[in-house]
Amino acid sequence: MSPPRTIAVIGAGIGGLTAALSLRRAGFEVDVYEQAAELTEVGGGINMGPNAARILYRLGLGDGLDRDAVRPIGSHQRRWDDGRTLQRAGLNPQCERLYGAPHLTVHRADLLAIIAAAFPAEHIHPGHRLVGLADRGDRTEAWFDNGERIAPDILVGADGIHSAVRAALFGEEAPSFAGCVAYRGLVPVERIADLGLERGSQSWLGPGAHLVHYFVSGGRLLNFVGWTEHDTWNREDWTDRATIARALAAFEGWHPQVRRIIASAETCFIWALFDRDPLPRWSVGRTTLLGDACHPMYPFMAQGAAQAIEDGATLAACLADGRDRDPAEALRRYDRLRLPRVTRLQQMSRANKIRYHLPDGPAQQARDAEYATTGDRAPAALQWLFGFDAGVLEVETG
Ligand SMILES: Cc1cc2nc3c(=O)[nH]c(=O)nc-3n(C[C@H](O)[C@H](O)[C@H](O)COP(=O)(O)OP(=O)(O)OC[C@H]3O[C@@H](n4cnc5c(N)ncnc54)[C@H](O)[C@@H]3O)c2cc1C
């Protein structure tokens, strides 16, 4: 029998680490290389639909998720000024019943720690910034800023929106500023206990802005992300603007609950949104990409990390299924299976950026009327998204 193939994953974010775990469970020898000196995630929350939660539970991460993640009972969308309900939908237990997996809200650092704890630490290599790679036919050679070189059978770039692997495969191209910045903060729940918030997710839609909040860390913290539109972004100008006072100014005139939550934050930081055009393919020879490295998407479907997790599951299934064949063939299959779904979500996320930020007027009224009648949040209507199992390979025809 031939020895198991070796796979190098570049980037130990949520996408890279989950893929590494999926690949290891599929029987490959996997090493992860991360530029940072230690594993880190920004202090914020993440929404995890059942399509991704299913994969995390299957990877055996249930104990950690049940301890640290929250199962929101529903989502509630409201108007920015008077708080009027635009739409409501149940999330749990409906998702558990319909899709066999819950909808979760989780602190990013908690999630990363849960995934990392399930992967052998000796196969995670911090302090390794990939600076170059070359296709050697039967393997990919890669080298790092610390002088180390590797030559795995397969190399996976999970190195985020500024991906060096993507640049090596398809050329350098800077991402463009998407005209949006987010104020993000965490609120200890005892500071807002009098608001009596139900254990769910709420989003507030207003002219040129929207704000989302939900619980994380076993319900001890409320996470909020408030998006506002801006023409320009300059890191140097903006980094000092991430104060609570600035966030409050950005949401001037909004409902008292929104302002109270922002004012109660422990700290507040700011995040600029960047964008890239979709790629026609992600794989070249024995090298491929996943997550934000190949399909960064606006977070307005809350699916960026979820799709990175799906990528890892499909990649592992394709490579396992094609174990005895040329890996390049399996990587092409991975591209074919993943691209249409991810492109659809990129397009829907872009559309929501406009839809969520409509100025008050006829278009906003038409949107609200549609939300009130058909809605777009009910789990039952999201079968194509939540019911999908990325670890099961579709039979390809034609
Ligand atoms: C405000 C906000 C809210 C969001 N909310 C949601 C949500 O609710 N649900 C959801 O599913 N998604 C959400 N997303 C999207 C989600 O955060 C991203 O899609 C996801 O984190 C991408 O994961 P990744 O592993 O592909 O990339 P990253 O998390 O960027 O990880 C890349 C890793 O690669 C490392 N790296 C980079 N370059 C190199 C190199 N040259 N060599 C070695 N290592 C390198 C980096 O240090 C990093 O650790 C949100 C995004 C934002 C900005």
Coordinates of C-alpha atoms and ligand atoms in Angstrom, one line a residue:
M1 CA 0.0 0.0 0.0
S2 CA 1.3 3.5 -0.8
P3 CA 2.0 5.8 2.2
P4 CA -0.6 8.4 3.0
R5 CA -0.2 11.7 1.2
T6 CA 1.3 14.7 2.9
I7 CA -0.7 17.9 2.9
A8 CA 0.5 21.3 4.0
V9 CA -2.2 23.8 5.0
I10 CA -1.0 27.5 5.0
G11 CA -2.9 29.6 7.6
A12 CA -4.3 28.5 10.9
G13 CA -7.5 30.5 10.9
I14 CA -11.0 29.0 11.3
G15 CA -10.9 27.8 7.7
G16 CA -7.3 26.3 7.7
L17 CA -7.6 24.6 11.0
T18 CA -11.0 23.0 10.3
A19 CA -9.7 21.8 6.9
A20 CA -6.6 20.4 8.5
L21 CA -8.8 18.4 10.9
S22 CA -11.1 17.2 8.1
L23 CA -8.1 16.1 6.1
R24 CA -6.5 14.3 9.0
R25 CA -9.7 12.5 9.8
A26 CA -9.7 11.4 6.1
G27 CA -6.3 9.7 6.7
F28 CA -3.8 12.3 5.4
E29 CA -0.7 13.5 7.1
V30 CA -1.3 17.1 7.7
D31 CA 0.8 20.0 8.9
V32 CA -0.4 23.6 9.4
Y33 CA 1.9 26.6 8.9
E34 CA 0.9 30.0 10.4
Q35 CA 2.7 33.3 10.1
A36 CA 1.7 34.5 13.6
A37 CA 3.8 33.6 16.6
E38 CA 0.6 32.1 18.2
L39 CA -2.9 31.3 17.1
T40 CA -5.1 34.4 17.3
E41 CA -8.6 35.5 16.3
V42 CA -10.1 38.9 16.6
G43 CA -12.3 39.4 19.7
G44 CA -15.7 39.1 18.1
G45 CA -18.5 36.8 17.4
I46 CA -19.5 34.6 14.5
N47 CA -22.9 33.2 13.3
M48 CA -22.6 29.6 12.4
G49 CA -25.4 28.1 10.3
P50 CA -26.3 24.4 10.6
N51 CA -24.5 23.7 7.3
A52 CA -21.2 24.5 9.1
A53 CA -22.2 23.4 12.6
R54 CA -23.0 19.9 11.1
I55 CA -19.4 19.6 10.0
L56 CA -18.0 20.8 13.4
Y57 CA -20.1 18.3 15.3
R58 CA -19.1 15.5 12.9
L59 CA -15.4 16.3 13.6
G60 CA -16.1 15.6 17.3
L61 CA -16.1 19.2 18.5
G62 CA -19.5 18.8 20.2
D63 CA -18.3 19.1 23.9
G64 CA -16.5 22.4 23.3
L65 CA -19.3 23.8 21.2
D66 CA -22.0 22.8 23.8
R67 CA -19.9 24.5 26.5
D68 CA -19.0 27.8 24.7
A69 CA -21.4 28.4 21.8
V70 CA -24.9 29.6 22.2
R71 CA -28.0 28.2 20.4
P72 CA -30.1 31.2 19.6
I73 CA -33.8 30.7 19.8
G74 CA -34.5 33.0 16.9
S75 CA -33.7 36.0 14.7
H76 CA -35.5 39.3 15.0
Q77 CA -35.0 42.0 12.4
R78 CA -36.1 45.5 13.4
R79 CA -36.3 49.1 12.2
W80 CA -33.4 51.4 13.2
D81 CA -35.4 54.2 14.9
D82 CA -38.6 53.0 16.4
G83 CA -37.6 49.3 16.7
R84 CA -40.7 48.1 14.8
T85 CA -40.4 44.4 13.9
L86 CA -39.6 43.8 10.2
Q87 CA -39.4 40.0 10.5
R88 CA -38.9 37.2 13.0
A89 CA -37.9 33.6 12.5
G90 CA -37.2 30.7 14.9
L91 CA -33.7 29.2 14.7
N92 CA -33.4 26.5 17.5
P93 CA -34.8 24.0 17.9
Q94 CA -36.2 24.4 14.4
C95 CA -32.7 24.0 12.8
E96 CA -31.9 20.9 14.9
R97 CA -35.2 19.3 13.9
L98 CA -35.1 20.2 10.2
Y99 CA -31.3 19.9 9.6
G100 CA -30.0 17.7 12.4
A101 CA -27.6 20.4 13.5
P102 CA -28.1 23.6 15.5
H103 CA -27.6 27.2 14.5
L104 CA -24.8 28.6 16.7
T105 CA -23.4 31.9 17.7
V106 CA -19.9 31.7 19.1
H107 CA -16.9 33.8 20.0
R108 CA -14.2 33.5 17.4
A109 CA -11.4 32.8 19.9
D110 CA -13.5 30.2 21.6
L111 CA -14.2 28.5 18.2
L112 CA -10.5 28.6 17.2
A113 CA -9.5 27.1 20.6
I114 CA -12.0 24.3 20.3
I115 CA -10.8 23.4 16.8
A116 CA -7.1 23.7 17.7
A117 CA -7.5 21.5 20.8
A118 CA -8.6 18.6 18.5
F119 CA -5.6 18.8 16.2
P120 CA -2.1 17.6 17.3
A121 CA -0.2 20.7 18.5
E122 CA 3.1 19.3 17.1
H123 CA 1.7 19.5 13.6
I124 CA 0.9 23.2 13.9
H125 CA 3.9 25.4 13.1
P126 CA 3.5 29.1 14.2
G127 CA 6.1 31.7 13.1
H128 CA 6.0 30.4 9.5
R129 CA 5.1 33.0 6.9
L130 CA 4.9 31.6 3.5
V131 CA 6.9 33.7 1.0
G132 CA 7.0 31.5 -2.1
L133 CA 6.1 28.3 -3.8
A134 CA 6.8 26.3 -6.9
D135 CA 5.1 23.4 -8.7
R136 CA 7.6 20.5 -8.9
G137 CA 5.2 18.1 -10.8
D138 CA 4.8 15.4 -8.2
R139 CA 4.8 17.8 -5.2
T140 CA 4.6 21.5 -4.4
E141 CA 7.7 23.1 -2.9
A142 CA 7.1 26.1 -0.5
W143 CA 9.4 28.3 1.6
F144 CA 9.0 30.6 4.6
D145 CA 10.4 33.8 5.9
N146 CA 12.3 31.9 8.5
G147 CA 14.3 30.0 5.8
E148 CA 12.4 26.7 6.2
R149 CA 11.4 24.8 3.1
I150 CA 8.8 22.0 2.7
A151 CA 7.7 19.8 -0.2
P152 CA 4.3 18.2 0.5
D153 CA 2.3 16.2 -1.9
I154 CA -0.5 18.8 -1.8
L155 CA -0.5 22.4 -0.6
V156 CA -3.6 24.2 0.5
G157 CA -3.7 28.0 0.8
A158 CA -6.0 29.0 3.7
D159 CA -4.1 32.2 4.3
G160 CA -7.0 34.7 4.2
I161 CA -8.0 37.7 2.0
H162 CA -4.3 38.8 1.5
S163 CA -3.3 35.2 0.5
A164 CA 0.3 34.8 -0.6
V165 CA -0.7 31.4 -2.1
R166 CA -3.4 33.0 -4.2
A167 CA -0.9 35.6 -5.4
A168 CA 1.6 32.9 -6.3
L169 CA -1.0 31.0 -8.3
F170 CA -2.9 33.8 -10.0
G171 CA -0.8 37.0 -9.6
E172 CA -0.8 39.9 -7.2
E173 CA -3.9 42.0 -7.0
A174 CA -4.8 44.2 -4.1
P175 CA -8.4 43.7 -2.7
S176 CA -10.6 46.8 -3.0
F177 CA -12.2 48.7 -0.1
A178 CA -15.9 47.8 -0.1
G179 CA -17.2 51.2 1.2
C180 CA -18.1 49.8 4.6
V181 CA -16.6 49.7 8.1
A182 CA -17.8 47.8 11.1
Y183 CA -17.7 48.8 14.8
R184 CA -17.4 45.7 16.8
G185 CA -17.7 45.2 20.6
L186 CA -18.4 42.8 23.4
V187 CA -20.7 43.6 26.3
P188 CA -20.7 41.7 29.6
V189 CA -24.4 40.7 29.9
E190 CA -24.8 41.9 33.5
R191 CA -24.4 45.5 32.2
I192 CA -27.5 45.2 30.1
A193 CA -29.5 42.7 32.1
D194 CA -32.4 45.2 32.5
L195 CA -33.0 45.1 28.7
G196 CA -34.4 41.6 29.1
L197 CA -33.0 40.4 25.7
E198 CA -34.2 37.0 24.6
R199 CA -31.4 34.5 23.7
G200 CA -31.5 35.3 20.1
S201 CA -30.0 37.4 17.4
Q202 CA -31.3 40.8 16.5
S203 CA -30.5 43.0 13.5
W204 CA -31.4 46.6 13.1
L205 CA -31.7 48.1 9.6
G206 CA -31.4 51.8 8.8
P207 CA -30.3 54.3 6.2
G208 CA -26.7 53.5 5.2
A209 CA -26.1 51.3 8.2
H210 CA -27.2 48.2 10.1
L211 CA -26.3 46.6 13.5
V212 CA -26.4 43.0 14.6
H213 CA -26.2 41.6 18.1
Y214 CA -26.2 38.1 19.6
F215 CA -24.8 36.2 22.6
V216 CA -21.5 34.3 22.7
S217 CA -19.3 32.6 25.3
G218 CA -21.9 30.5 26.9
G219 CA -24.2 33.6 27.1
R220 CA -21.8 35.7 29.2
L221 CA -21.1 38.2 26.5
L222 CA -23.3 40.0 23.9
N223 CA -21.4 40.6 20.6
F224 CA -22.4 43.5 18.4
V225 CA -21.3 44.5 14.9
G226 CA -22.5 47.8 13.5
W227 CA -21.8 48.5 9.8
T228 CA -21.7 52.0 8.4
E229 CA -21.0 53.1 4.8
H230 CA -17.9 55.3 4.0
D231 CA -16.3 56.4 0.8
T232 CA -12.7 55.8 1.8
W233 CA -10.5 53.8 4.2
N234 CA -7.1 54.7 5.4
R235 CA -5.8 52.5 8.1
E236 CA -3.7 55.3 9.7
D237 CA -6.7 57.7 9.8
W238 CA -9.1 55.1 11.1
T239 CA -7.4 53.1 13.8
D240 CA -7.9 55.8 16.4
R241 CA -11.6 56.1 15.6
A242 CA -12.6 52.9 17.2
T243 CA -13.8 54.3 20.4
I244 CA -17.2 53.8 21.9
A245 CA -17.9 57.5 21.5
R246 CA -17.2 57.2 17.8
A247 CA -19.4 54.2 17.4
L248 CA -22.2 56.0 19.3
A249 CA -21.8 59.0 16.9
A250 CA -22.1 56.6 13.9
F251 CA -25.4 55.4 15.3
E252 CA -26.7 58.8 16.4
G253 CA -30.5 58.9 16.5
W254 CA -30.9 55.1 16.5
H255 CA -33.2 53.2 18.9
P256 CA -32.2 53.5 22.6
Q257 CA -31.5 49.7 22.8
V258 CA -28.9 50.0 20.1
R259 CA -27.2 53.0 21.7
R260 CA -27.4 51.4 25.1
I261 CA -25.6 48.2 23.9
I262 CA -22.8 50.2 22.2
A263 CA -22.4 52.4 25.3
S264 CA -22.0 49.3 27.5
A265 CA -19.2 47.7 25.5
E266 CA -16.0 46.8 27.2
T267 CA -14.0 47.9 24.2
C268 CA -14.8 48.7 20.6
F269 CA -12.7 48.1 17.5
I270 CA -13.1 48.9 13.9
W271 CA -12.9 46.6 10.9
A272 CA -12.8 47.6 7.2
L273 CA -14.5 45.4 4.6
F274 CA -12.5 44.5 1.6
D275 CA -13.6 42.7 -1.5
R276 CA -12.3 40.7 -4.5
D277 CA -13.8 39.6 -7.7
P278 CA -14.6 35.8 -7.8
L279 CA -12.0 33.6 -9.4
P280 CA -12.8 31.2 -12.2
R281 CA -10.8 28.4 -10.5
W282 CA -8.9 27.8 -7.2
S283 CA -6.6 24.9 -8.0
V284 CA -3.4 24.7 -10.1
G285 CA -1.7 21.3 -10.2
R286 CA -1.3 20.1 -6.7
T287 CA -2.0 23.5 -5.0
T288 CA -5.4 24.8 -4.1
L289 CA -7.1 27.5 -2.0
L290 CA -10.0 27.7 0.5
G291 CA -11.9 30.2 2.5
D292 CA -11.2 34.0 2.3
A293 CA -8.0 33.2 0.3
C294 CA -10.2 32.3 -2.7
H295 CA -13.7 33.6 -2.0
P296 CA -13.9 36.5 0.5
M297 CA -17.5 37.5 0.8
Y298 CA -19.4 40.3 2.5
P299 CA -20.6 39.0 5.8
F300 CA -24.2 39.9 5.0
M301 CA -25.3 36.2 4.7
A302 CA -23.1 35.3 7.8
Q303 CA -21.5 32.6 5.7
G304 CA -17.8 33.5 5.1
A305 CA -16.3 31.2 7.8
A306 CA -19.1 28.7 7.3
Q307 CA -18.2 28.3 3.6
A308 CA -14.5 28.0 4.6
I309 CA -15.5 25.1 6.9
E310 CA -17.6 23.6 4.0
D311 CA -14.5 23.9 1.7
G312 CA -12.4 21.8 4.0
A313 CA -15.1 19.1 4.2
T314 CA -15.5 18.9 0.4
L315 CA -11.7 19.0 -0.1
A316 CA -11.1 16.1 2.3
A317 CA -13.9 14.1 0.6
C318 CA -12.6 14.7 -2.9
L319 CA -9.0 13.8 -2.0
A320 CA -10.1 10.7 0.0
D321 CA -12.3 9.6 -2.9
G322 CA -9.5 10.1 -5.4
R323 CA -6.8 8.7 -3.1
D324 CA -5.3 6.4 -5.8
R325 CA -5.5 8.9 -8.6
D326 CA -3.7 12.1 -9.6
P327 CA -4.4 14.7 -6.8
A328 CA -4.8 17.4 -9.5
E329 CA -7.9 15.6 -10.7
A330 CA -9.4 15.6 -7.2
L331 CA -8.6 19.3 -6.8
R332 CA -10.4 20.1 -10.1
R333 CA -13.4 18.2 -8.8
Y334 CA -13.3 20.2 -5.6
D335 CA -13.3 23.4 -7.6
R336 CA -16.3 22.2 -9.7
L337 CA -18.3 21.2 -6.6
R338 CA -17.6 24.4 -4.6
L339 CA -17.6 27.3 -7.0
P340 CA -21.3 27.6 -7.9
R341 CA -22.5 27.5 -4.3
V342 CA -19.9 30.0 -3.0
T343 CA -20.5 32.3 -6.0
R344 CA -24.2 32.3 -5.2
L345 CA -23.5 33.3 -1.6
Q346 CA -21.1 36.0 -2.7
Q347 CA -23.8 37.5 -4.9
M348 CA -26.5 37.3 -2.2
S349 CA -24.2 38.9 0.3
R350 CA -23.5 41.8 -2.1
A351 CA -27.3 42.3 -2.7
N352 CA -27.9 42.4 1.1
K353 CA -25.4 45.2 1.5
I354 CA -27.7 47.4 -0.6
R355 CA -30.9 45.9 0.8
Y356 CA -30.0 46.4 4.4
H357 CA -28.9 50.0 4.0
L358 CA -31.8 51.5 1.9
P359 CA -32.6 55.1 2.8
D360 CA -36.1 55.5 4.2
G361 CA -38.5 55.8 1.2
P362 CA -40.4 53.7 -1.4
A363 CA -37.7 51.0 -1.9
Q364 CA -37.3 50.6 1.9
Q365 CA -41.1 50.3 2.3
A366 CA -41.3 47.7 -0.5
R367 CA -38.5 45.7 1.2
D368 CA -40.2 45.9 4.6
A369 CA -43.5 44.8 3.1
E370 CA -41.8 41.8 1.5
Y371 CA -40.1 40.9 4.8
A372 CA -43.5 41.1 6.5
T373 CA -45.2 38.8 4.0
T374 CA -42.7 36.2 2.8
G375 CA -39.6 37.0 4.9
D376 CA -36.2 35.5 4.0
R377 CA -35.0 34.1 7.4
A378 CA -37.2 31.1 8.1
P379 CA -35.0 27.9 8.4
A380 CA -37.5 26.0 6.3
A381 CA -37.0 28.4 3.4
L382 CA -33.2 28.0 3.6
Q383 CA -33.0 24.3 2.8
W384 CA -30.5 24.8 0.0
L385 CA -28.2 26.6 2.4
F386 CA -28.7 24.9 5.8
G387 CA -29.6 21.4 4.6
F388 CA -26.5 21.0 2.4
D389 CA -23.9 18.5 3.5
A390 CA -20.5 19.5 2.1
G391 CA -18.9 16.3 3.3
V392 CA -21.1 14.2 1.0
L393 CA -20.0 14.3 -2.6
E394 CA -22.6 15.0 -5.2
V395 CA -22.6 12.6 -8.1
E396 CA -21.5 14.6 -11.1
T397 CA -23.2 14.1 -14.4
G398 CA -22.2 15.0 -17.9
Ligands
LIG1 C1 -17.2 41.8 10.9 C2 -17.2 40.4 10.3 C3 -18.3 39.6 10.7 C4 -18.3 38.3 10.1 N1 -19.3 37.4 10.5 C5 -19.4 36.2 10.0 C6 -20.4 35.3 10.5 O1 -21.3 35.7 11.3 N2 -20.4 34.0 10.0 C7 -19.5 33.6 9.1 O2 -19.5 32.4 8.7 N3 -18.5 34.4 8.6 C8 -18.4 35.7 9.1 N4 -17.5 36.5 8.7 C9 -16.5 36.0 7.7 C10 -15.4 35.2 8.3 O3 -14.8 35.9 9.4 C11 -14.3 34.9 7.3 O4 -14.8 34.5 6.1 C12 -13.4 33.8 7.9 O5 -12.9 34.1 9.2 C13 -12.3 33.4 6.9 O6 -11.5 32.4 7.5 P1 -10.1 31.9 6.8 O7 -9.6 30.8 7.7 O8 -10.4 31.7 5.4 O9 -9.2 33.2 6.8 P2 -8.5 34.0 8.1 O10 -9.4 33.9 9.3 O11 -8.2 35.3 7.5 O12 -7.2 33.2 8.4 C14 -6.0 33.2 7.6 C15 -4.8 32.8 8.4 O13 -3.7 32.7 7.6 C16 -2.6 33.3 8.2 N5 -1.7 33.8 7.1 C17 -1.9 34.8 6.3 N6 -0.9 34.9 5.4 C18 0.0 33.9 5.7 C19 1.2 33.5 5.1 N7 1.8 34.1 4.1 N8 1.8 32.4 5.7 C20 1.3 31.8 6.8 N9 0.1 32.2 7.3 C21 -0.6 33.2 6.8 C22 -3.2 34.5 9.0 O14 -2.4 34.9 10.0 C23 -4.5 33.8 9.5 O15 -4.3 33.1 10.7 C24 -17.4 37.8 9.2 C25 -16.4 38.7 8.8 C26 -16.3 40.0 9.3 C27 -15.2 40.9 8.9

